């Protein structure tokens, strides 16, 4: 009987949470989550845009590597849309035949007749590339001999990088909430909400040198990554 009495007393001493205590705990969790959510969203967006910029830099590196290795002496990076990038190449025989038939290639689509698709990149739906719309292209060749830009890749204005060099050899990756994404005037305005969203810039050269930059709102300049 003593053992049973002890068990009953132990059970009576076990207390659960009252409704008020549960409400207080839920409120605290809500406050903590509310404070952390904006930071998590900011980190997620930063990671997304940076990753997409790295993919753009990578696909340009693939193109230049193909020509320097001699796998394809002439390669065209085509911006089919602001989210779809395709790399095509023609072999030495095809390039030679084209050179014998007309003057040096000028990065037009007909230069790629008989080409192979080397690779392609579909950017995330939450980002887009500035200005490089359908039919824009960048062409690489060994030693930069036939390097050429076509369409909006050629007509976009220069932007100052490294505080000294002006170039239009650039691709800017912006987040979808950036209404105005202009690397020349360094204008990156959000769509209807406050906040500075990350902007990345990829610079390329005729010789296949690729550099990545991040725009600093504080310094109003691009910072080499």
C-alpha positions as a Markdown table, in Angstrom:
| # | Residue | x | y | z |
|---|---|---|---|---|
| 1 | Unk | 0.0 | 0.0 | 0.0 |
| 2 | Unk | 2.9 | 2.3 | 0.8 |
| 3 | Unk | 4.3 | 1.8 | -2.8 |
| 4 | Unk | 1.0 | 2.6 | -4.4 |
| 5 | Unk | 0.7 | 5.7 | -2.3 |
| 6 | Unk | 4.1 | 6.8 | -3.3 |
| 7 | Unk | 3.3 | 6.4 | -7.0 |
| 8 | Unk | 0.1 | 8.3 | -6.7 |
| 9 | Unk | 2.0 | 11.2 | -5.0 |
| 10 | Unk | 4.6 | 11.2 | -7.7 |
| 11 | Unk | 1.9 | 11.4 | -10.4 |
| 12 | Unk | 0.3 | 14.2 | -8.6 |
| 13 | Unk | 3.6 | 16.1 | -8.5 |
| 14 | Unk | 4.0 | 16.0 | -12.3 |
| 15 | Unk | 2.6 | 19.2 | -13.7 |
| 16 | Unk | 2.1 | 20.2 | -17.4 |
| 17 | Unk | 2.2 | 23.6 | -19.0 |
| 18 | Unk | -0.8 | 25.8 | -18.4 |
| 19 | Unk | -2.5 | 27.4 | -21.4 |
| 20 | Unk | -1.0 | 30.8 | -20.5 |
| 21 | Unk | 2.5 | 29.3 | -20.4 |
| 22 | Unk | 2.0 | 27.7 | -23.8 |
| 23 | Unk | 0.8 | 31.0 | -25.3 |
| 24 | Unk | 3.8 | 32.8 | -23.9 |
| 25 | Unk | 6.2 | 30.2 | -25.4 |
| 26 | Unk | 4.5 | 30.3 | -28.8 |
| 27 | Unk | 4.7 | 34.1 | -28.7 |
| 28 | Unk | 8.4 | 34.0 | -28.0 |
| 29 | Unk | 9.0 | 31.5 | -30.8 |
| 30 | Unk | 7.1 | 33.8 | -33.2 |
| 31 | Unk | 9.2 | 36.8 | -32.2 |
| 32 | Unk | 12.5 | 34.9 | -32.6 |
| 33 | Unk | 11.4 | 33.5 | -36.0 |
| 34 | Unk | 10.2 | 36.9 | -37.1 |
| 35 | Unk | 13.6 | 38.4 | -36.3 |
| 36 | Unk | 15.5 | 35.6 | -38.1 |
| 37 | Unk | 13.4 | 35.2 | -41.2 |
| 38 | Unk | 14.5 | 38.5 | -42.9 |
| 39 | Unk | 18.1 | 37.6 | -42.4 |
| 40 | Unk | 17.6 | 34.1 | -43.7 |
| 41 | Unk | 15.8 | 35.5 | -46.8 |
| 42 | Unk | 18.6 | 38.0 | -47.4 |
| 43 | Unk | 21.2 | 35.2 | -47.1 |
| 44 | Unk | 19.2 | 33.0 | -49.5 |
| 45 | Unk | 18.9 | 35.7 | -52.2 |
| 46 | Unk | 22.6 | 36.5 | -51.9 |
| 47 | Unk | 23.6 | 32.9 | -52.3 |
| 48 | Unk | 21.2 | 32.5 | -55.3 |
| 49 | Unk | 22.5 | 35.5 | -57.3 |
| 50 | Unk | 26.2 | 34.6 | -56.4 |
| 51 | Unk | 25.7 | 31.0 | -57.6 |
| 52 | Unk | 24.1 | 32.1 | -60.8 |
| 53 | Unk | 26.9 | 34.5 | -61.5 |
| 54 | Unk | 29.4 | 31.8 | -60.9 |
| 55 | Unk | 27.6 | 29.6 | -63.5 |
| 56 | Unk | 27.7 | 32.5 | -66.1 |
| 57 | Unk | 31.5 | 32.9 | -65.4 |
| 58 | Unk | 31.9 | 29.1 | -65.7 |
| 59 | Unk | 30.1 | 28.9 | -69.1 |
| 60 | Unk | 32.3 | 31.7 | -70.5 |
| 61 | Unk | 35.4 | 29.8 | -69.2 |
| 62 | Unk | 34.1 | 26.7 | -71.0 |
| 63 | Unk | 33.9 | 28.6 | -74.3 |
| 64 | Unk | 37.3 | 30.2 | -74.0 |
| 65 | Unk | 38.9 | 26.9 | -73.0 |
| 66 | Unk | 37.5 | 25.1 | -76.0 |
| 67 | Unk | 39.2 | 27.5 | -78.4 |
| 68 | Unk | 42.5 | 27.6 | -76.5 |
| 69 | Unk | 42.7 | 23.8 | -76.5 |
| 70 | Unk | 41.8 | 23.7 | -80.2 |
| 71 | Unk | 38.8 | 21.6 | -79.7 |
| 72 | Unk | 36.7 | 24.2 | -81.5 |
| 73 | Unk | 38.7 | 27.1 | -83.0 |
| 74 | Unk | 35.6 | 29.3 | -83.1 |
| 75 | Unk | 32.9 | 29.3 | -80.4 |
| 76 | Unk | 29.8 | 31.4 | -80.0 |
| 77 | Unk | 28.1 | 32.1 | -76.7 |
| 78 | Unk | 24.4 | 32.8 | -77.5 |
| 79 | Unk | 21.9 | 34.5 | -75.3 |
| 80 | Unk | 18.7 | 33.0 | -76.6 |
| 81 | Unk | 16.7 | 34.7 | -73.8 |
| 82 | Unk | 17.7 | 36.6 | -70.6 |
| 83 | Unk | 17.8 | 33.2 | -68.9 |
| 84 | Unk | 19.0 | 30.7 | -71.5 |
| 85 | Unk | 22.6 | 30.7 | -72.7 |
| 86 | Unk | 24.0 | 28.2 | -75.2 |
| 87 | Unk | 27.6 | 27.6 | -76.3 |
| 88 | Unk | 28.1 | 26.4 | -79.9 |
| 89 | Unk | 31.4 | 25.6 | -81.7 |
| 90 | Unk | 32.6 | 24.8 | -85.2 |
| 91 | Unk | 35.6 | 22.6 | -86.0 |
| 92 | Unk | 38.8 | 23.6 | -87.8 |
| 93 | Unk | 37.6 | 22.3 | -91.2 |
| 94 | Unk | 34.3 | 24.1 | -91.1 |
| 95 | Unk | 36.0 | 27.3 | -90.0 |
| 96 | Unk | 38.6 | 27.0 | -92.8 |
| 97 | Unk | 35.8 | 26.5 | -95.4 |
| 98 | Unk | 34.0 | 29.5 | -94.2 |
| 99 | Unk | 37.1 | 31.6 | -94.3 |
| 100 | Unk | 37.7 | 30.5 | -97.9 |
| 101 | Unk | 34.2 | 31.4 | -98.8 |
| 102 | Unk | 34.0 | 34.9 | -97.3 |
| 103 | Unk | 35.7 | 37.3 | -95.0 |
| 104 | Unk | 36.4 | 36.7 | -91.4 |
| 105 | Unk | 33.5 | 35.7 | -89.2 |
| 106 | Unk | 31.6 | 38.5 | -87.5 |
| 107 | Unk | 29.7 | 36.6 | -84.8 |
| 108 | Unk | 26.4 | 36.4 | -86.8 |
| 109 | Unk | 24.2 | 33.3 | -86.4 |
| 110 | Unk | 25.1 | 32.1 | -89.9 |
| 111 | Unk | 28.8 | 31.7 | -88.8 |
| 112 | Unk | 27.6 | 28.8 | -86.8 |
| 113 | Unk | 26.1 | 26.7 | -89.6 |
| 114 | Unk | 27.3 | 23.2 | -89.1 |
| 115 | Unk | 28.1 | 23.9 | -85.4 |
| 116 | Unk | 28.0 | 21.6 | -82.4 |
| 117 | Unk | 26.2 | 22.5 | -79.2 |
| 118 | Unk | 28.9 | 22.3 | -76.5 |
| 119 | Unk | 26.8 | 23.2 | -73.5 |
| 120 | Unk | 24.0 | 25.3 | -72.3 |
| 121 | Unk | 22.9 | 27.1 | -69.1 |
| 122 | Unk | 19.3 | 27.9 | -67.9 |
| 123 | Unk | 19.5 | 30.6 | -65.3 |
| 124 | Unk | 17.2 | 30.4 | -62.2 |
| 125 | Unk | 13.8 | 32.0 | -62.7 |
| 126 | Unk | 14.5 | 34.5 | -59.9 |
| 127 | Unk | 17.4 | 36.1 | -61.7 |
| 128 | Unk | 18.1 | 37.7 | -65.1 |
| 129 | Unk | 20.9 | 39.1 | -67.1 |
| 130 | Unk | 21.0 | 42.8 | -68.0 |
| 131 | Unk | 20.5 | 43.9 | -71.5 |
| 132 | Unk | 21.6 | 40.6 | -73.2 |
| 133 | Unk | 18.4 | 39.6 | -74.8 |
| 134 | Unk | 17.5 | 37.3 | -77.6 |
| 135 | Unk | 20.1 | 37.1 | -80.4 |
| 136 | Unk | 22.9 | 38.7 | -78.3 |
| 137 | Unk | 26.2 | 36.8 | -78.6 |
| 138 | Unk | 29.9 | 36.7 | -77.8 |
| 139 | Unk | 32.3 | 34.9 | -80.1 |
| 140 | Unk | 35.8 | 33.6 | -79.0 |
| 141 | Unk | 38.6 | 32.3 | -81.1 |
| 142 | Unk | 42.2 | 31.2 | -80.4 |
| 143 | Unk | 44.4 | 34.1 | -79.5 |
| 144 | Unk | 41.4 | 36.4 | -79.7 |
| 145 | Unk | 41.8 | 36.7 | -83.5 |
| 146 | Unk | 38.1 | 36.6 | -84.3 |
| 147 | Unk | 36.7 | 37.8 | -81.0 |
| 148 | Unk | 33.5 | 39.7 | -81.6 |
| 149 | Unk | 30.3 | 40.8 | -79.8 |
| 150 | Unk | 26.9 | 40.7 | -81.6 |
| 151 | Unk | 23.6 | 42.4 | -80.9 |
| 152 | Unk | 23.1 | 43.9 | -77.5 |
| 153 | Unk | 26.3 | 42.4 | -76.3 |
| 154 | Unk | 28.0 | 44.8 | -78.7 |
| 155 | Unk | 25.8 | 47.8 | -78.3 |
| 156 | Unk | 25.6 | 48.0 | -74.5 |
| 157 | Unk | 27.5 | 51.0 | -73.1 |
| 158 | Unk | 30.7 | 50.9 | -71.2 |
| 159 | Unk | 30.9 | 50.6 | -67.5 |
| 160 | Unk | 33.9 | 51.6 | -65.3 |
| 161 | Unk | 35.5 | 48.7 | -63.5 |
| 162 | Unk | 38.5 | 48.7 | -61.2 |
| 163 | Unk | 38.1 | 52.5 | -61.2 |
| 164 | Unk | 40.3 | 52.7 | -64.3 |
| 165 | Unk | 39.0 | 50.5 | -67.1 |
| 166 | Unk | 35.9 | 51.2 | -69.2 |
| 167 | Unk | 34.5 | 48.2 | -71.0 |
| 168 | Unk | 31.3 | 46.7 | -72.4 |
| 169 | Unk | 32.7 | 43.2 | -72.0 |
| 170 | Unk | 30.4 | 42.4 | -69.2 |
| 171 | Unk | 27.3 | 40.5 | -68.1 |
| 172 | Unk | 25.3 | 41.6 | -65.1 |
| 173 | Unk | 23.2 | 39.3 | -63.0 |
| 174 | Unk | 20.3 | 40.8 | -61.1 |
| 175 | Unk | 17.6 | 39.5 | -58.8 |
| 176 | Unk | 14.0 | 39.5 | -60.1 |
| 177 | Unk | 13.0 | 42.2 | -57.6 |
| 178 | Unk | 15.4 | 44.7 | -59.1 |
| 179 | Unk | 13.3 | 46.8 | -61.5 |
| 180 | Unk | 16.2 | 48.8 | -62.9 |
| 181 | Unk | 19.4 | 46.9 | -63.5 |
| 182 | Unk | 21.8 | 49.2 | -65.2 |
| 183 | Unk | 25.6 | 48.6 | -64.7 |
| 184 | Unk | 26.6 | 51.7 | -66.6 |
| 185 | Unk | 24.8 | 54.3 | -64.4 |
| 186 | Unk | 25.1 | 51.9 | -61.5 |
| 187 | Unk | 21.3 | 52.1 | -60.9 |
| 188 | Unk | 19.8 | 49.1 | -59.2 |
| 189 | Unk | 16.3 | 50.0 | -58.0 |
| 190 | Unk | 14.0 | 47.4 | -56.4 |
| 191 | Unk | 10.4 | 46.8 | -57.5 |
| 192 | Unk | 8.1 | 48.5 | -55.0 |
| 193 | Unk | 9.8 | 47.4 | -51.9 |
| 194 | Unk | 12.7 | 48.6 | -49.9 |
| 195 | Unk | 16.1 | 47.0 | -49.7 |
| 196 | Unk | 19.3 | 46.6 | -51.7 |
| 197 | Unk | 19.4 | 43.3 | -53.5 |
| 198 | Unk | 22.7 | 41.7 | -54.6 |
| 199 | Unk | 24.1 | 42.4 | -58.0 |
| 200 | Unk | 26.9 | 40.5 | -59.6 |
| 201 | Unk | 28.9 | 41.3 | -62.7 |
| 202 | Unk | 31.0 | 39.0 | -64.8 |
| 203 | Unk | 33.7 | 40.6 | -67.0 |
| 204 | Unk | 35.3 | 38.7 | -69.9 |
| 205 | Unk | 38.1 | 39.5 | -72.3 |
| 206 | Unk | 38.9 | 38.5 | -75.9 |
| 207 | Unk | 41.5 | 36.2 | -74.5 |
| 208 | Unk | 39.1 | 34.4 | -72.2 |
| 209 | Unk | 40.1 | 36.1 | -68.9 |
| 210 | Unk | 37.1 | 36.0 | -66.6 |
| 211 | Unk | 36.6 | 38.2 | -63.5 |
| 212 | Unk | 33.7 | 38.4 | -61.1 |
| 213 | Unk | 32.6 | 41.5 | -59.2 |
| 214 | Unk | 29.9 | 42.3 | -56.7 |
| 215 | Unk | 28.3 | 45.7 | -56.6 |
| 216 | Unk | 28.8 | 47.6 | -53.3 |
| 217 | Unk | 25.9 | 50.0 | -52.5 |
| 218 | Unk | 28.0 | 51.6 | -49.8 |
| 219 | Unk | 30.9 | 52.4 | -52.1 |
| 220 | Unk | 28.8 | 52.7 | -55.3 |
| 221 | Unk | 31.4 | 50.6 | -57.1 |
| 222 | Unk | 32.1 | 47.0 | -58.1 |
| 223 | Unk | 34.3 | 44.9 | -55.8 |
| 224 | Unk | 36.4 | 42.2 | -57.4 |
| 225 | Unk | 35.5 | 38.8 | -56.1 |
